Tab-separated table of C-alpha atoms in Angstrom:
chain	number	residue	atom	x	y	z
A	231	GLU	CA	0.000	0.000	0.000
A	232	PRO	CA	1.448	3.405	-0.929
A	233	GLU	CA	2.581	5.530	1.996
A	234	VAL	CA	3.672	9.065	2.706
A	235	THR	CA	7.307	9.130	3.792
A	236	GLN	CA	9.164	11.818	5.710
A	237	THR	CA	12.827	12.539	6.352
A	238	PRO	CA	14.529	12.930	8.698
A	239	SER	CA	12.674	11.147	11.474
A	240	HIS	CA	14.417	13.329	14.064
A	241	GLN	CA	16.227	16.638	13.765
A	242	VAL	CA	17.999	18.670	16.412
A	243	THR	CA	18.969	22.232	15.573
A	244	GLN	CA	20.143	25.407	17.239
A	245	MET	CA	17.811	28.365	17.608
A	246	GLY	CA	18.107	30.678	14.608
A	247	GLN	CA	19.162	27.946	12.206
A	248	GLU	CA	17.249	27.029	9.075
A	249	VAL	CA	15.716	23.579	8.770
A	250	ILE	CA	14.141	21.796	5.838
A	251	LEU	CA	11.755	18.954	6.457
A	252	ARG	CA	11.136	16.627	3.558
A	253	CYS	CA	8.125	14.610	2.512
A	254	VAL	CA	7.367	12.282	-0.359
A	255	PRO	CA	3.581	12.209	-0.829
A	256	ILE	CA	1.706	9.294	-2.344
A	257	SER	CA	2.571	9.340	-6.032
A	258	ASN	CA	-0.805	10.098	-7.652
A	259	HIS	CA	-1.918	12.584	-5.018
A	260	LEU	CA	-2.337	16.233	-5.895
A	261	TYR	CA	-2.926	17.962	-2.543
A	262	PHE	CA	-0.291	18.255	0.121
A	263	TYR	CA	-0.429	19.406	3.725
A	264	TRP	CA	1.762	20.116	6.725
A	265	TYR	CA	0.559	19.809	10.298
A	266	ARG	CA	2.417	19.992	13.567
A	267	GLN	CA	1.882	18.736	17.096
A	268	ILE	CA	3.629	20.391	19.990
A	269	LEU	CA	4.111	17.929	22.831
A	270	GLY	CA	0.890	17.550	24.802
A	271	GLN	CA	-1.152	19.692	22.427
A	272	LYS	CA	-3.485	19.190	19.483
A	273	VAL	CA	-2.402	18.404	15.957
A	274	GLU	CA	-2.546	21.799	14.209
A	275	PHE	CA	-2.869	22.627	10.529
A	276	LEU	CA	-0.077	24.688	9.004
A	277	VAL	CA	-0.584	24.828	5.251
A	278	SER	CA	-2.068	23.121	2.219
A	279	PHE	CA	-0.583	23.169	-1.273
A	280	TYR	CA	-1.989	22.418	-4.704
A	281	ASN	CA	-0.792	23.100	-8.203
A	282	ASN	CA	2.349	24.807	-6.920
A	283	GLU	CA	0.415	27.263	-4.803
A	284	ILE	CA	-0.619	27.566	-1.191
A	285	SER	CA	-4.359	26.849	-0.910
A	286	GLU	CA	-4.873	27.532	2.780
A	287	LYS	CA	-2.608	28.501	5.622
A	288	SER	CA	-3.072	29.001	9.319
A	289	GLU	CA	-1.960	31.851	11.540
A	290	ILE	CA	0.986	29.711	12.613
A	291	PHE	CA	2.332	29.702	9.058
A	292	ASP	CA	4.045	33.079	9.145
A	293	ASP	CA	6.913	34.479	7.097
A	294	GLN	CA	9.360	32.135	8.819
A	295	PHE	CA	7.753	29.189	7.049
A	296	SER	CA	7.713	28.281	3.391
A	297	VAL	CA	6.747	25.256	1.344
A	298	GLU	CA	7.973	24.027	-1.971
A	299	ARG	CA	7.562	21.163	-4.359
A	300	PRO	CA	11.043	21.237	-5.885
A	301	ASP	CA	10.494	18.246	-8.166
A	302	GLY	CA	7.824	15.733	-9.063
A	303	SER	CA	8.061	13.775	-5.850
A	304	ASN	CA	9.241	15.867	-2.891
A	305	PHE	CA	7.317	18.379	-0.802
A	306	THR	CA	9.324	20.423	1.669
A	307	LEU	CA	8.685	22.646	4.661
A	308	LYS	CA	11.365	25.211	5.429
A	309	ILE	CA	11.658	27.092	8.680
A	310	ARG	CA	14.046	29.987	8.072
A	311	SER	CA	15.104	30.902	11.579
A	312	THR	CA	13.970	28.372	14.129
A	313	LYS	CA	12.650	29.349	17.537
A	314	LEU	CA	12.406	27.254	20.673
A	315	GLU	CA	8.631	27.127	20.233
A	316	ASP	CA	9.009	25.466	16.830
A	317	SER	CA	9.944	22.253	18.633
A	318	ALA	CA	7.215	19.812	17.647
A	319	MET	CA	6.356	16.761	15.587
A	320	TYR	CA	5.736	17.822	11.991
A	321	PHE	CA	3.427	15.677	9.881
A	322	CYS	CA	3.091	15.723	6.136
A	323	ALA	CA	-0.135	14.505	4.523
A	324	SER	CA	-1.449	14.094	1.024
A	325	SER	CA	-4.813	13.502	-0.596
A	326	ALA	CA	-5.881	12.626	-4.098
A	327	ARG	CA	-8.517	15.325	-4.293
A	328	ARG	CA	-9.168	17.959	-1.706
A	329	ALA	CA	-12.923	17.910	-1.562
A	330	GLY	CA	-13.998	15.069	0.650
A	331	GLU	CA	-10.908	12.975	0.215
A	332	THR	CA	-9.006	11.362	3.013
A	333	GLN	CA	-5.670	12.839	3.989
A	334	TYR	CA	-2.960	10.211	4.436
A	335	PHE	CA	-0.275	11.026	6.958
A	336	GLY	CA	3.423	10.354	7.089
A	337	PRO	CA	5.235	9.167	10.227
A	338	GLY	CA	6.369	12.653	11.175
A	339	THR	CA	9.646	14.451	11.836
A	340	ARG	CA	10.402	15.288	15.442
A	341	LEU	CA	12.114	18.677	15.503
A	342	LEU	CA	13.928	19.827	18.606
A	343	VAL	CA	15.205	23.400	18.722
A	344	LEU	CA	17.837	24.105	21.376
B	167	ALA	CA	-13.390	28.967	13.338
B	168	GLN	CA	-13.992	25.259	13.600
B	169	SER	CA	-13.194	23.583	16.891
B	170	VAL	CA	-13.341	19.941	17.931
B	171	SER	CA	-13.772	18.628	21.466
B	172	GLN	CA	-12.948	15.163	22.675
B	173	HIS	CA	-14.306	14.641	26.128
B	174	ASN	CA	-12.064	11.903	27.424
B	175	HIS	CA	-8.333	12.373	27.792
B	176	HIS	CA	-7.501	8.832	28.884
B	177	VAL	CA	-9.794	5.817	28.924
B	178	ILE	CA	-8.808	2.526	30.531
B	179	LEU	CA	-10.838	-0.569	29.698
B	180	SER	CA	-10.562	-4.291	30.151
B	181	GLU	CA	-10.614	-6.516	27.106
B	182	ALA	CA	-14.137	-7.256	25.822
B	183	ALA	CA	-15.527	-4.051	27.329
B	184	SER	CA	-17.499	-1.727	25.089
B	185	LEU	CA	-16.026	1.576	23.994
B	186	GLU	CA	-17.555	4.928	23.232
B	187	LEU	CA	-15.405	8.013	22.654
B	188	GLY	CA	-17.112	11.352	22.385
B	189	CYS	CA	-16.436	13.994	19.746
B	190	ASN	CA	-18.217	17.296	19.217
B	191	TYR	CA	-17.517	19.988	16.666
B	192	SER	CA	-18.623	23.582	16.412
B	193	TYR	CA	-19.257	24.507	12.770
B	194	GLY	CA	-22.918	24.289	11.781
B	195	GLY	CA	-22.459	23.989	8.022
B	196	THR	CA	-21.422	21.062	5.853
B	197	VAL	CA	-18.655	19.031	7.456
B	198	ASN	CA	-16.632	15.941	6.705
B	199	LEU	CA	-15.815	13.905	9.782
B	200	PHE	CA	-12.935	11.563	10.486
B	201	TRP	CA	-11.543	9.359	13.197
B	202	TYR	CA	-7.821	8.699	13.024
B	203	VAL	CA	-5.864	6.293	15.216
B	204	GLN	CA	-2.212	6.379	16.191
B	205	TYR	CA	-0.833	3.094	17.494
B	206	PRO	CA	2.321	3.323	19.627
B	207	GLY	CA	5.275	4.218	17.438
B	208	GLN	CA	3.192	4.481	14.286
B	209	HIS	CA	1.722	7.276	12.227
B	210	LEU	CA	-1.845	8.542	12.063
B	211	GLN	CA	-4.103	6.104	10.238
B	212	LEU	CA	-7.691	6.542	9.122
B	213	LEU	CA	-10.225	4.493	11.083
B	214	LEU	CA	-13.367	5.750	9.392
B	215	LYS	CA	-14.923	8.791	7.783
B	216	TYR	CA	-18.290	10.375	7.127
B	217	PHE	CA	-19.056	12.605	4.175
B	218	SER	CA	-22.768	12.088	3.520
B	219	GLY	CA	-25.500	9.449	3.487
B	220	ASP	CA	-26.064	6.901	6.254
B	221	PRO	CA	-25.037	8.622	9.497
B	222	LEU	CA	-23.814	5.318	10.924
B	223	VAL	CA	-20.462	4.548	9.362
B	224	LYS	CA	-18.375	1.456	9.782
B	225	GLY	CA	-14.617	1.476	9.715
B	226	ILE	CA	-11.753	-0.910	10.066
B	227	LYS	CA	-11.226	-3.310	12.970
B	228	GLY	CA	-14.877	-3.320	14.046
B	229	PHE	CA	-15.113	0.402	14.807
B	230	GLU	CA	-18.171	2.449	13.924
B	231	ALA	CA	-19.251	6.035	14.432
B	232	GLU	CA	-22.562	7.830	14.372
B	233	PHE	CA	-23.037	11.335	13.021
B	234	ILE	CA	-25.781	13.184	14.881
B	235	LYS	CA	-26.150	16.531	13.162
B	236	SER	CA	-28.465	18.015	15.770
B	237	LYS	CA	-25.891	17.350	18.478
B	238	PHE	CA	-22.833	18.286	16.379
B	239	SER	CA	-21.436	14.914	17.410
B	240	PHE	CA	-19.520	12.053	15.842
B	241	ASN	CA	-18.925	9.491	18.561
B	242	LEU	CA	-16.747	6.450	18.018
B	243	ARG	CA	-17.874	3.032	19.240
B	244	LYS	CA	-16.670	-0.512	19.403
B	245	PRO	CA	-18.711	-3.248	21.095
B	246	SER	CA	-15.755	-5.268	22.362
B	247	VAL	CA	-12.223	-3.881	22.598
B	248	GLN	CA	-9.037	-5.881	22.324
B	249	TRP	CA	-5.589	-5.272	23.782
B	250	SER	CA	-4.418	-4.376	20.262
B	251	ASP	CA	-6.795	-1.374	20.286
B	252	THR	CA	-4.478	0.375	22.721
B	253	ALA	CA	-3.705	3.601	20.900
B	254	GLU	CA	-4.527	7.294	20.726
B	255	TYR	CA	-7.717	8.223	18.879
B	256	PHE	CA	-8.248	11.562	17.178
B	257	CYS	CA	-11.484	13.040	15.912
B	258	ALA	CA	-11.009	15.492	13.037
B	259	VAL	CA	-13.236	17.653	10.884
B	260	THR	CA	-13.003	19.536	7.621
B	261	SER	CA	-15.459	22.294	6.775
B	262	PRO	CA	-16.120	22.258	3.041
B	263	GLY	CA	-19.230	24.300	3.703
B	264	ALA	CA	-16.889	27.111	4.706
B	265	GLY	CA	-14.516	26.398	1.824
B	266	SER	CA	-11.944	24.877	4.147
B	267	TYR	CA	-10.347	21.480	3.722
B	268	GLN	CA	-7.840	21.663	6.529
B	269	LEU	CA	-8.308	19.058	9.216
B	270	THR	CA	-9.159	20.451	12.625
B	271	PHE	CA	-8.280	17.893	15.263
B	272	GLY	CA	-9.483	17.226	18.756
B	273	LYS	CA	-6.916	16.770	21.530
B	274	GLY	CA	-7.052	13.004	21.235
B	275	THR	CA	-8.114	10.246	23.609
B	276	LYS	CA	-5.588	7.748	24.812
B	277	LEU	CA	-7.124	4.286	25.119
B	278	SER	CA	-5.428	1.679	27.259
B	279	VAL	CA	-6.874	-1.834	27.088
B	280	ILE	CA	-5.912	-4.158	29.905
B	281	PRO	CA	-5.663	-7.853	28.981
């Protein structure tokens, strides 16, 4: 069964450093998403992406964040200058169609900012 | 903005007991409803979903959920739990009626099943 994959599984970085989290969505899916879960809190939506454009974004997704689909398979989340409060589990998801379709999640990247 | 409430933080049951996990959402328009499960060390997996039609939906592993529009609820049930159901369960909602397809999650309910 096709799966969403994410790399790395864990990343430790210093405050102020840039990080790039990578995702490979399911191959025939067209809609891509990033969510995050700070320890002990809810899973929160960050951004959705379709046809090389951001479709929706939350208040969390400020100018420090960006997303890109650099080639036909990868989908990346970049945090330009990490803060302590960016420490969280970041989940990538993809869906075939947005309207009413299930979002399939990757295993997550645990980001720790020191 | 959409919000989702899950009433139970941690539920502990013995094997063969019946399970019901509560979920309420706030948006009164058209919604799509989901239950996801996260087994220890694994990623979020879809248990079941409701888009339209029969408000009683059946999912994998014997789980079912009932959509009650008047109560803004989508409770998850299983008549007899097994030790392998130990996991965290998340209710989530999208609001296509508001033009939004982002998943809004509840806080999750941790289920521990004692053999």
